[in-house]
Amino acid sequence: MKIVLAALNAKYIHTSLALRCLKAYSGREFDIEIAEYTIKDPAMHITADLYRRKPDVVGFSCYIWNIEETITVIDMLRKVLPDVRIVLGGPEVSYDTEYWMERLDAVDFIVMGEGEETFHHLLTEIRGEGKFHYVFGAAYRKTLPDGTREIRINPPRPKADLTKMPSPHRFPEDRPHLKNRIVYFETSRGCPFSCQFCLSSIETGVRYYDLEQTKADLLYLIESGARLIKFVDRTFNIRRDYALELFRFLIDNHNGCVFQFEITADIMRPEVLEFLAEHAPPGIFRFEIGVQSTNDPTNEAVMRRQNFAKLSRTVTTIRDSGKIAQHLDLIAGLPHEDYGTFRKTFNDVFALRPEELQLGFLKMLRGTGLRRDAAKYGYVFMDRAPYEILSNDVLSFGDIVRIKRVEDVLEKYWNAHRMDRTLLYLAFRVFESPFDFFQQFGDYWEERGWQRIGHQLEDLFTRLWSFLEECGPPALEPDLALGLMKYDYFLNHKYKPRAVWWEFQMDKREHAAWLRRLAERPEDVSPSFAAAGPDEKLLQKHAVIERLPFDLAAWLENGEFSRNVETLLVVCYGLGDAGTSAHMLRIQPGRENHAKGG
């Protein structure tokens, strides 16, 4: 009996941990292949590939992001392989299971919840006597004496002992691809919290894998070339000693691999933060922190305990250490969170200046308490996955559409880090608040139809400048904004840009004179600039210069805006042993002898 486990991942670089867990558990007894595709792959191509494999059983891993595309494949597969047994599993079909069995006639079985033991038992019965009523945790179709088929849903299966689970990370066929794909890794299952919008709240308690086996698997992946490992534990730091032990292990053995964790920031212990600040190499850890809302009535309604003051201290401490990148999450559309309170939530969190701020929209997931109580809050939401909300009793569809414009420009500008210095100035010094900047710019972007066309790096700068010229508030200092945009633009390049998006004002004679002075007196700029040993020819090839009508160094250092001193901005690309480096020469009328390097 040949079994194929299939998943339609969101992107090619993703991998399905679920399929590997199933194969690890049952692969010693059954002939199992893993087949991974993406939701962008044509259904015909996926079906043809599965047909070519000649399976007796096909299992699909189902989530909100792939369920509809998976259904299309299932319907085609049933037509071309009428005798194949089709099994579904995953969070999307583990709840409202009867609905899925009724909707999808082509499906023979559904595995509900944790799948390893249930799927193994199901395969045993498919191969054997077909006593499916013994398979706890499964739904199936029972053929009655009159030929009709009846849906049967068995009782749930007790939770597995994770310390006895075989490793899903040791398949030889995965090893050549580890360096090019994301490895998903779990050290525990379950969540201690009860957030009513999240499926993790359904399972009470937290269970852990064997710690030594976890370390051995991580070391195997690192030594096999894995470059990015994402831990899927819902709250990695719920046990201080456990988290600290793994942090220490990864620091000692990382070999350049990057590790991403979901943490709960307001319970992060000071001693853990101190340890990371002192010992973590920069860049190997990334923390994902779900804030969701800072509105107390909202958090109370969804049974979410959160101390935002403690969370802020943790995020600030981590940010100031410069060791760990942080990704903070917000959810628009939670109960009691209207447009005004969401604006405050956004501003509260943006003030922490996380490297990434993800603005998501509430999805009414099957099995969650919030979906069960949808009528209580007047929720209107999509009938099909991803079940995103359209409105509720305090947030109109129009409000949601406007907030989506905020999300669009937030992703393009802040999360992409195209012009961090410019955005910090605009968000905190020019517009009433960060939310107002992103909202007004998002509205402007939408009005011009830019969401329907592509963009290059230059387009992002010219469109922002167009917005500022047309809609900039009185607090805007155009010279400062333009200067910061030029600075950010130059630093976005690894190689000397061929052109700039603004009109270059410096004439050839002045340009040549500055290059000559920089070559003759590099020590006026900075020691690092002088150490590169620049001459005019090298500068012509590897550097750009721009004169700014204000003191850029003073602004970057302490936020002081002064026109008493001008700046010659010098950005070098691959000069000496450096990559891209920026230097500033302070220029005063009649005295051009003040320098600042960066």
Coordinates of C-alpha atoms in Angstrom, one line a residue:
M1 CA 0.0 0.0 0.0
K2 CA 1.5 3.3 -1.1
I3 CA 0.7 6.5 0.8
V4 CA 1.4 10.0 -0.4
L5 CA 1.3 12.9 2.1
A6 CA 0.7 16.2 0.3
A7 CA 0.6 19.8 1.3
L8 CA 0.1 23.0 -0.7
N9 CA 2.4 25.4 1.1
A10 CA 2.1 29.2 1.0
K11 CA 5.5 29.6 -0.7
Y12 CA 8.2 27.3 -2.1
I13 CA 10.6 28.1 0.8
H14 CA 8.1 26.8 3.4
T15 CA 8.1 23.2 4.5
S16 CA 5.4 21.1 6.1
L17 CA 6.3 19.9 9.6
A18 CA 3.0 18.1 9.9
L19 CA 3.7 15.8 7.0
R20 CA 7.2 14.9 8.4
C21 CA 5.7 14.1 11.8
L22 CA 3.3 11.7 10.2
K23 CA 5.9 10.0 8.1
A24 CA 8.3 9.7 11.0
Y25 CA 5.6 8.0 13.1
S26 CA 4.3 5.6 10.4
G27 CA 7.1 5.4 7.8
R28 CA 8.8 2.4 9.4
E29 CA 5.6 0.3 8.8
F30 CA 4.2 1.9 5.7
D31 CA 5.5 3.1 2.3
I32 CA 5.1 6.9 2.6
E33 CA 6.2 9.7 0.3
I34 CA 6.0 13.4 0.9
A35 CA 4.8 15.7 -1.9
E36 CA 4.9 19.4 -1.4
Y37 CA 3.5 22.1 -3.7
T38 CA 2.5 25.7 -3.4
I39 CA -0.9 27.4 -3.5
K40 CA 0.3 29.1 -6.7
D41 CA 0.9 25.8 -8.6
P42 CA -1.8 25.0 -11.1
A43 CA -4.2 22.4 -9.8
M44 CA -3.7 20.3 -13.0
H45 CA 0.0 20.1 -12.4
I46 CA -0.5 19.0 -8.8
T47 CA -3.1 16.4 -9.8
A48 CA -0.9 15.1 -12.6
D49 CA 2.0 14.7 -10.2
L50 CA -0.1 12.8 -7.6
Y51 CA -1.5 10.6 -10.4
R52 CA 2.0 9.8 -11.5
R53 CA 2.9 8.5 -8.1
K54 CA 0.1 5.9 -8.2
P55 CA -1.0 6.1 -4.5
D56 CA -3.5 4.0 -2.7
V57 CA -3.9 6.7 0.0
V58 CA -3.4 10.4 -0.3
G59 CA -3.4 12.6 2.8
F60 CA -3.7 16.4 2.6
S61 CA -2.6 18.8 5.3
C62 CA -5.3 21.6 5.5
Y63 CA -5.0 25.2 6.8
I64 CA -7.0 28.4 6.1
W65 CA -4.4 29.5 3.6
N66 CA -4.6 26.3 1.4
I67 CA -8.0 24.7 2.0
E68 CA -9.8 26.1 -1.1
E69 CA -6.9 25.2 -3.4
T70 CA -6.6 21.8 -1.8
I71 CA -10.3 21.2 -2.5
T72 CA -9.9 21.9 -6.2
V73 CA -7.1 19.3 -6.3
I74 CA -9.2 16.8 -4.3
D75 CA -12.1 17.1 -6.7
M76 CA -9.9 16.5 -9.7
L77 CA -8.0 13.6 -8.1
R78 CA -11.2 11.8 -7.3
K79 CA -12.2 11.9 -11.0
V80 CA -8.8 10.5 -12.2
L81 CA -8.2 8.1 -9.3
P82 CA -11.7 6.9 -8.3
D83 CA -10.4 4.2 -6.0
V84 CA -7.8 6.2 -4.0
R85 CA -8.5 6.8 -0.3
I86 CA -8.4 10.5 0.4
V87 CA -7.7 11.6 4.0
L88 CA -7.7 15.2 5.3
G89 CA -6.0 16.5 8.4
G90 CA -4.9 19.8 10.0
P91 CA -6.4 22.6 12.0
E92 CA -8.8 23.7 9.2
V93 CA -10.7 20.4 9.2
S94 CA -10.3 19.4 12.8
Y95 CA -13.3 21.5 13.8
D96 CA -16.8 21.5 12.2
T97 CA -15.7 18.2 10.9
E98 CA -19.3 17.1 9.9
Y99 CA -19.6 20.2 7.8
W100 CA -16.4 19.2 5.8
M101 CA -17.5 15.6 5.4
E102 CA -20.9 16.8 4.1
R103 CA -19.4 19.4 1.8
L104 CA -16.6 17.2 0.4
D105 CA -18.0 14.0 -1.0
A106 CA -14.7 13.1 -2.4
V107 CA -13.1 12.8 1.0
D108 CA -13.1 9.4 2.7
F109 CA -11.6 10.3 6.1
I110 CA -10.7 13.2 8.3
V111 CA -8.1 13.0 11.1
M112 CA -9.0 15.5 13.8
G113 CA -6.5 17.2 16.0
E114 CA -3.1 15.6 16.7
G115 CA -2.5 13.2 13.9
E116 CA 0.4 10.8 14.4
E117 CA -1.3 8.0 16.3
T118 CA -4.7 8.5 14.7
F119 CA -3.3 8.4 11.1
H120 CA -1.2 5.3 11.9
H121 CA -4.2 3.5 13.3
L122 CA -6.3 4.6 10.3
L123 CA -3.7 3.2 7.9
T124 CA -3.7 0.0 9.8
E125 CA -7.5 -0.4 9.4
I126 CA -7.4 0.6 5.7
R127 CA -4.8 -2.1 5.1
G128 CA -6.6 -4.5 7.4
E129 CA -10.2 -5.2 8.4
G130 CA -11.6 -1.7 8.0
K131 CA -12.8 -1.4 11.6
F132 CA -12.8 2.4 11.4
H133 CA -15.1 2.8 14.4
Y134 CA -12.1 1.9 16.5
V135 CA -10.0 4.8 15.2
F136 CA -10.4 7.4 17.9
G137 CA -9.9 10.9 16.5
A138 CA -11.1 10.1 13.0
A139 CA -14.3 10.7 10.9
Y140 CA -15.3 8.3 8.2
R141 CA -18.2 7.2 6.0
K142 CA -20.1 4.1 6.9
T143 CA -21.8 2.2 4.1
L144 CA -25.2 1.1 5.3
P145 CA -27.1 -2.1 4.1
D146 CA -29.2 0.0 1.7
G147 CA -26.1 1.3 0.0
T148 CA -26.3 4.9 1.5
R149 CA -23.2 6.3 3.2
E150 CA -23.4 7.8 6.7
I151 CA -21.0 10.1 8.3
R152 CA -19.5 8.8 11.5
I153 CA -17.4 10.9 13.9
N154 CA -15.4 9.0 16.5
P155 CA -14.5 10.3 20.0
P156 CA -11.2 12.2 20.3
R157 CA -8.0 10.5 21.0
P158 CA -6.0 11.2 24.1
K159 CA -2.9 13.4 23.7
A160 CA 0.3 11.7 22.8
D161 CA 3.4 11.4 24.9
L162 CA 5.7 13.7 23.0
T163 CA 8.8 12.2 24.6
K164 CA 8.2 9.0 22.7
M165 CA 7.7 10.7 19.3
P166 CA 10.3 9.9 16.6
S167 CA 12.2 12.8 15.0
P168 CA 10.7 14.4 11.9
H169 CA 14.0 16.0 11.0
R170 CA 16.2 13.1 9.9
F171 CA 14.9 12.3 6.3
P172 CA 17.9 12.0 3.9
E173 CA 15.9 13.5 1.1
D174 CA 15.4 16.8 3.0
R175 CA 19.1 17.3 3.7
P176 CA 20.1 18.8 0.3
H177 CA 17.4 21.5 0.6
L178 CA 17.9 22.7 4.2
K179 CA 20.0 25.7 3.3
N180 CA 17.3 27.0 0.9
R181 CA 14.1 26.4 2.8
I182 CA 12.6 27.3 6.2
V183 CA 12.7 24.5 8.7
Y184 CA 9.8 24.4 11.2
F185 CA 10.6 23.0 14.6
E186 CA 8.5 22.4 17.7
T187 CA 9.8 21.7 21.2
S188 CA 6.3 21.7 22.8
R189 CA 2.6 21.6 22.0
G190 CA -0.2 23.5 23.6
C191 CA -0.6 27.0 25.1
P192 CA -1.1 28.1 28.7
F193 CA -3.3 31.0 27.6
S194 CA -7.0 31.2 26.6
C195 CA -7.1 33.9 23.8
Q196 CA -10.5 33.4 22.2
F197 CA -9.4 34.2 18.7
C198 CA -6.7 31.5 18.6
L199 CA -6.9 27.8 18.1
S200 CA -4.1 27.2 20.6
S201 CA -6.4 28.2 23.4
I202 CA -8.5 25.0 22.8
E203 CA -5.8 22.7 24.2
T204 CA -5.1 23.2 27.8
G205 CA -1.7 22.7 29.2
V206 CA 1.7 22.5 27.5
R207 CA 3.6 19.2 26.7
Y208 CA 7.3 19.0 25.8
Y209 CA 9.5 16.8 23.7
D210 CA 12.5 15.2 25.2
L211 CA 15.1 17.9 25.7
E212 CA 18.1 15.9 24.7
Q213 CA 16.4 14.6 21.5
T214 CA 15.5 18.2 20.7
K215 CA 19.1 19.3 21.1
A216 CA 20.3 16.4 18.9
D217 CA 17.8 17.3 16.2
L218 CA 18.8 20.9 16.2
L219 CA 22.5 20.1 16.1
Y220 CA 21.8 17.7 13.1
L221 CA 19.9 20.4 11.2
I222 CA 22.6 23.1 11.9
E223 CA 25.4 20.7 10.9
S224 CA 23.4 19.7 7.8
G225 CA 23.3 23.3 6.5
A226 CA 19.9 24.7 7.8
R227 CA 20.0 28.5 7.6
L228 CA 16.6 29.4 9.2
I229 CA 14.8 27.5 11.8
K230 CA 11.4 28.7 13.0
F231 CA 10.1 27.4 16.3
V232 CA 6.3 26.9 16.2
D233 CA 5.9 26.7 20.0
R234 CA 3.0 29.0 20.9
T235 CA 4.9 30.5 23.9
F236 CA 8.5 29.4 23.7
N237 CA 9.4 31.2 27.0
I238 CA 6.7 29.9 29.2
R239 CA 9.2 27.8 31.1
R240 CA 12.2 30.0 32.0
D241 CA 14.7 27.2 32.6
Y242 CA 13.7 25.3 29.5
A243 CA 14.0 28.4 27.3
L244 CA 17.3 29.5 28.8
E245 CA 18.8 26.1 28.3
L246 CA 17.9 26.1 24.6
F247 CA 19.0 29.7 24.1
R248 CA 22.3 28.8 25.6
F249 CA 22.6 25.6 23.4
L250 CA 21.8 27.6 20.2
I251 CA 24.3 30.3 21.1
D252 CA 27.0 27.7 21.5
N253 CA 26.2 25.8 18.3
H254 CA 24.5 28.2 15.9
N255 CA 27.1 28.2 13.1
G256 CA 25.4 31.2 11.5
C257 CA 21.9 29.7 11.5
V258 CA 19.0 32.1 12.4
F259 CA 16.3 31.0 14.9
Q260 CA 12.8 32.6 15.2
F261 CA 10.6 32.2 18.3
E262 CA 7.1 33.2 19.3
I263 CA 7.5 34.7 22.8
T264 CA 5.2 36.3 25.3
A265 CA 7.1 39.5 26.2
D266 CA 5.4 40.5 29.4
I267 CA 6.5 37.2 31.1
M268 CA 10.1 37.3 29.9
R269 CA 12.2 37.2 33.0
P270 CA 14.9 39.8 33.5
E271 CA 17.7 37.2 34.0
V272 CA 16.8 35.8 30.5
L273 CA 17.0 39.2 29.0
E274 CA 20.3 39.9 30.7
F275 CA 21.7 36.6 29.5
L276 CA 20.7 37.3 25.9
A277 CA 22.0 40.9 25.9
E278 CA 25.3 39.6 27.2
H279 CA 25.8 36.4 25.2
A280 CA 23.6 36.3 22.1
P281 CA 25.5 37.0 18.9
P282 CA 23.8 39.8 16.8
G283 CA 21.4 38.5 14.2
I284 CA 20.9 34.9 15.1
F285 CA 17.7 35.3 17.1
R286 CA 14.3 36.8 16.0
F287 CA 11.4 37.2 18.3
E288 CA 7.8 37.3 17.2
I289 CA 5.6 39.0 19.8
G290 CA 1.8 39.0 19.6
V291 CA 0.6 42.3 21.1
Q292 CA -2.8 42.3 19.2
S293 CA -4.3 45.1 21.2
T294 CA -3.5 47.5 24.0
N295 CA -7.2 48.2 24.7
D296 CA -8.0 46.7 28.1
P297 CA -11.8 46.0 27.4
T298 CA -10.7 44.2 24.2
N299 CA -8.2 42.0 25.9
E300 CA -10.7 41.2 28.7
A301 CA -13.3 40.3 26.1
V302 CA -11.0 37.8 24.4
M303 CA -9.6 36.4 27.7
R304 CA -6.2 37.7 27.0
R305 CA -4.0 38.6 29.9
Q306 CA -1.4 41.2 29.0
N307 CA 0.7 43.7 30.9
F308 CA 1.6 46.2 28.3
A309 CA 4.0 48.1 30.6
K310 CA 6.0 44.9 31.1
L311 CA 5.8 44.0 27.5
S312 CA 7.1 47.5 26.5
R313 CA 10.1 47.1 28.9
T314 CA 11.0 43.8 27.4
V315 CA 10.7 45.0 23.8
T316 CA 12.7 48.1 24.6
T317 CA 15.4 46.2 26.4
I318 CA 15.7 43.7 23.5
R319 CA 15.8 46.6 21.0
D320 CA 18.4 48.5 22.9
S321 CA 20.7 45.5 23.1
G322 CA 21.0 45.5 19.3
K323 CA 21.2 41.7 19.4
I324 CA 17.7 40.4 18.5
A325 CA 15.3 41.5 15.7
Q326 CA 11.6 41.8 16.8
H327 CA 8.4 41.3 14.9
L328 CA 5.3 42.6 16.7
D329 CA 1.8 41.6 15.7
L330 CA -1.5 43.6 15.8
I331 CA -5.0 42.3 15.0
A332 CA -7.6 44.8 13.7
G333 CA -11.2 43.9 14.4
L334 CA -11.2 42.4 17.9
P335 CA -14.2 43.1 20.1
H336 CA -14.6 46.7 21.4
E337 CA -11.8 47.9 19.2
D338 CA -13.2 50.7 17.1
Y339 CA -11.3 52.8 14.6
G340 CA -10.2 55.3 17.3
T341 CA -9.0 52.7 19.8
F342 CA -7.2 50.8 17.1
R343 CA -5.4 54.0 16.2
K344 CA -4.2 54.2 19.8
T345 CA -3.2 50.5 19.8
F346 CA -1.1 51.1 16.6
N347 CA 0.5 54.2 18.0
D348 CA 1.3 52.5 21.3
V349 CA 3.1 49.7 19.6
F350 CA 4.8 51.7 16.8
A351 CA 6.3 53.8 19.6
L352 CA 8.4 50.8 20.5
R353 CA 9.9 50.9 17.0
P354 CA 10.0 47.2 16.3
E355 CA 11.9 46.0 13.2
E356 CA 8.7 44.7 11.9
L357 CA 5.1 45.5 12.7
Q358 CA 2.5 43.2 11.2
L359 CA -1.0 44.5 11.0
G360 CA -3.4 41.6 10.5
F361 CA -7.1 41.4 10.4
L362 CA -9.2 39.1 12.6
K363 CA -10.0 35.7 11.2
M364 CA -12.9 33.9 12.7
L365 CA -11.2 30.5 12.9
R366 CA -13.3 27.4 13.2
G367 CA -13.2 26.0 16.7
T368 CA -12.4 29.3 18.5
G369 CA -14.5 30.9 21.2
L370 CA -14.8 34.2 19.2
R371 CA -16.4 32.4 16.2
R372 CA -18.8 30.8 18.6
D373 CA -19.7 34.2 20.0
A374 CA -19.7 36.0 16.7
A375 CA -23.3 37.2 17.0
K376 CA -22.6 38.8 20.4
Y377 CA -20.3 41.3 18.8
G378 CA -22.2 41.6 15.5
Y379 CA -19.5 40.0 13.4
V380 CA -19.9 39.7 9.7
F381 CA -17.2 37.7 8.0
M382 CA -16.3 35.7 4.9
D383 CA -18.0 32.4 4.5
R384 CA -14.9 30.7 3.1
A385 CA -11.4 30.6 4.3
P386 CA -9.6 32.7 5.6
Y387 CA -12.9 33.8 7.3
E388 CA -11.6 37.4 7.6
I389 CA -14.1 39.8 9.2
L390 CA -15.9 42.4 7.1
S391 CA -17.4 44.4 10.0
N392 CA -18.6 44.2 13.6
D393 CA -20.7 46.3 15.9
V394 CA -18.0 49.0 16.4
L395 CA -16.0 48.7 13.2
S396 CA -17.6 49.3 9.8
F397 CA -16.4 47.8 6.5
G398 CA -15.3 51.3 5.5
D399 CA -13.1 51.4 8.6
I400 CA -11.5 48.1 7.7
V401 CA -10.9 49.2 4.1
R402 CA -9.1 52.3 5.4
I403 CA -7.0 50.3 7.9
K404 CA -6.0 48.0 5.0
R405 CA -4.4 51.0 3.3
V406 CA -2.4 51.5 6.5
E407 CA -1.3 47.9 6.2
D408 CA -0.3 48.3 2.6
V409 CA 2.1 51.2 3.0
L410 CA 3.4 49.9 6.4
E411 CA 4.5 46.8 4.6
K412 CA 6.1 48.6 1.7
Y413 CA 7.9 51.2 3.7
W414 CA 8.5 50.4 7.4
N415 CA 8.7 46.6 7.3
A416 CA 10.8 46.6 4.1
H417 CA 13.2 49.1 5.8
R418 CA 13.5 51.3 2.7
M419 CA 13.7 54.6 4.6
D420 CA 13.8 54.1 8.3
R421 CA 15.2 57.6 9.2
T422 CA 12.8 59.4 7.0
L423 CA 9.8 57.5 8.4
L424 CA 10.8 58.1 12.0
Y425 CA 11.0 61.8 11.3
L426 CA 7.6 61.9 9.5
A427 CA 5.8 59.6 12.0
F428 CA 7.0 61.3 15.2
R429 CA 7.9 64.9 14.3
V430 CA 5.7 65.9 11.4
F431 CA 2.3 64.1 11.5
E432 CA 0.0 64.0 14.5
S433 CA 0.9 60.4 15.1
P434 CA 2.5 57.4 13.3
F435 CA -1.0 56.0 12.5
D436 CA -2.1 59.3 10.9
F437 CA 1.0 59.4 8.7
F438 CA 0.4 55.9 7.4
Q439 CA -3.3 56.4 7.1
Q440 CA -3.0 59.7 5.1
F441 CA -0.3 58.3 2.9
G442 CA -2.3 55.1 2.4
D443 CA -5.3 57.1 1.4
Y444 CA -3.2 59.1 -1.0
W445 CA -1.7 55.9 -2.5
E446 CA -5.2 54.4 -3.0
E447 CA -6.6 57.6 -4.6
R448 CA -3.9 57.5 -7.3
G449 CA -4.4 53.8 -8.1
W450 CA -0.9 52.8 -7.2
Q451 CA -2.1 49.7 -5.5
R452 CA -2.9 48.3 -8.9
I453 CA 0.6 48.8 -10.4
G454 CA 4.1 47.6 -9.5
H455 CA 6.8 49.7 -8.1
Q456 CA 10.6 49.8 -8.1
L457 CA 12.8 51.3 -5.3
E458 CA 12.8 54.7 -7.0
D459 CA 9.0 54.7 -7.2
L460 CA 8.7 54.3 -3.4
F461 CA 10.7 57.4 -3.0
T462 CA 9.1 59.5 -5.7
R463 CA 5.6 58.6 -4.5
L464 CA 6.4 59.5 -0.9
W465 CA 7.9 62.8 -2.0
S466 CA 4.9 63.5 -4.2
F467 CA 2.7 63.0 -1.1
L468 CA 4.8 65.2 1.1
E469 CA 4.9 68.0 -1.5
E470 CA 1.1 67.9 -2.0
C471 CA -0.1 67.0 1.5
G472 CA 2.7 67.7 4.0
P473 CA 1.4 69.3 7.2
P474 CA 2.8 72.7 8.4
A475 CA 5.3 70.9 10.7
L476 CA 7.1 69.5 7.7
E477 CA 10.6 70.8 7.0
P478 CA 10.9 70.0 3.3
D479 CA 14.7 70.3 3.2
L480 CA 15.1 67.9 6.1
A481 CA 12.6 65.4 4.7
L482 CA 14.3 65.5 1.3
G483 CA 17.8 65.2 2.8
L484 CA 16.8 62.2 4.9
M485 CA 15.2 60.6 1.8
K486 CA 18.4 61.0 -0.1
Y487 CA 20.4 59.5 2.7
D488 CA 18.1 56.5 2.9
Y489 CA 18.1 56.1 -0.8
F490 CA 21.9 55.9 -1.0
L491 CA 22.1 53.4 1.9
N492 CA 19.6 51.1 0.1
H493 CA 22.2 50.3 -2.5
K494 CA 25.0 47.8 -2.4
Y495 CA 26.6 49.3 -5.5
K496 CA 26.8 52.9 -6.7
P497 CA 23.4 53.8 -8.1
R498 CA 23.4 54.8 -11.8
A499 CA 20.9 57.6 -11.3
V500 CA 19.0 59.4 -8.6
W501 CA 15.3 60.2 -8.5
W502 CA 15.8 63.9 -7.7
E503 CA 17.3 66.7 -9.8
F504 CA 21.0 66.7 -9.0
Q505 CA 22.0 70.4 -8.4
M506 CA 25.8 70.3 -8.1
D507 CA 27.6 71.3 -11.3
K508 CA 30.6 69.4 -12.7
R509 CA 33.2 71.9 -11.5
E510 CA 31.9 71.8 -7.9
H511 CA 31.6 68.1 -8.0
A512 CA 35.2 67.7 -9.3
A513 CA 36.5 70.1 -6.6
W514 CA 34.9 68.2 -3.8
L515 CA 36.3 64.9 -5.1
R516 CA 39.7 66.5 -5.2
R517 CA 39.5 67.8 -1.7
L518 CA 38.2 64.5 -0.3
A519 CA 41.1 62.7 -1.9
E520 CA 43.7 65.3 -0.7
R521 CA 42.3 65.6 2.9
P522 CA 40.4 62.4 3.7
E523 CA 41.2 62.8 7.4
D524 CA 38.8 65.8 7.4
V525 CA 35.9 63.3 6.9
S526 CA 36.7 60.5 9.3
P527 CA 39.5 58.0 10.2
S528 CA 37.6 55.2 8.6
F529 CA 37.3 57.2 5.4
A530 CA 41.0 58.1 5.4
A531 CA 41.9 54.4 6.1
A532 CA 40.3 53.4 2.8
G533 CA 43.0 55.5 1.0
P534 CA 40.6 57.2 -1.5
D535 CA 42.0 58.9 -4.6
E536 CA 40.0 60.9 -7.1
K537 CA 39.7 58.0 -9.5
L538 CA 38.4 55.6 -6.8
L539 CA 36.0 58.2 -5.5
Q540 CA 34.7 58.8 -9.0
K541 CA 34.0 55.1 -9.4
H542 CA 32.9 54.1 -5.9
A543 CA 31.3 57.1 -4.2
V544 CA 28.4 59.5 -4.5
I545 CA 28.3 63.0 -2.9
E546 CA 25.4 65.3 -2.2
R547 CA 25.2 68.7 -0.5
L548 CA 22.5 69.0 2.1
P549 CA 21.4 72.4 3.5
F550 CA 21.4 71.3 7.1
D551 CA 23.5 69.5 9.7
L552 CA 22.7 65.9 9.0
A553 CA 25.1 64.5 11.7
A554 CA 23.4 66.6 14.4
W555 CA 20.0 65.4 13.3
L556 CA 21.0 61.7 13.3
E557 CA 22.8 62.0 16.7
N558 CA 20.3 64.0 18.7
G559 CA 17.4 65.1 16.6
E560 CA 18.5 68.7 16.3
F561 CA 17.7 70.5 13.1
S562 CA 20.1 73.3 12.2
R563 CA 20.6 75.2 9.0
N564 CA 23.7 77.0 10.4
V565 CA 25.9 74.1 9.1
E566 CA 25.5 72.3 5.9
T567 CA 26.6 68.7 5.1
L568 CA 28.5 67.1 2.3
L569 CA 27.2 63.6 2.3
V570 CA 29.7 61.1 1.0
V571 CA 28.5 57.5 0.5
C572 CA 31.0 54.9 -0.6
Y573 CA 30.3 51.5 -2.2
G574 CA 33.0 48.8 -1.9
L575 CA 35.8 51.3 -1.1
G576 CA 38.6 49.5 0.6
D577 CA 37.3 46.5 2.6
A578 CA 34.0 48.1 3.5
G579 CA 30.6 47.6 1.9
T580 CA 28.3 50.6 1.8
S581 CA 29.4 53.3 4.2
A582 CA 28.2 56.9 4.7
H583 CA 30.4 59.8 5.8
M584 CA 29.5 63.5 6.5
L585 CA 31.6 66.6 6.1
R586 CA 30.3 69.6 8.0
I587 CA 30.5 72.8 5.9
Q588 CA 30.3 76.3 7.4
P589 CA 30.4 79.5 5.4
G590 CA 34.1 80.4 4.8
R591 CA 35.2 77.4 6.9
E592 CA 34.9 73.9 5.6
N593 CA 36.9 72.1 8.2
H594 CA 34.4 70.2 10.4
A595 CA 33.9 66.6 9.6
K596 CA 31.9 63.6 10.8
G597 CA 32.2 60.0 9.7
G598 CA 29.6 57.3 9.9

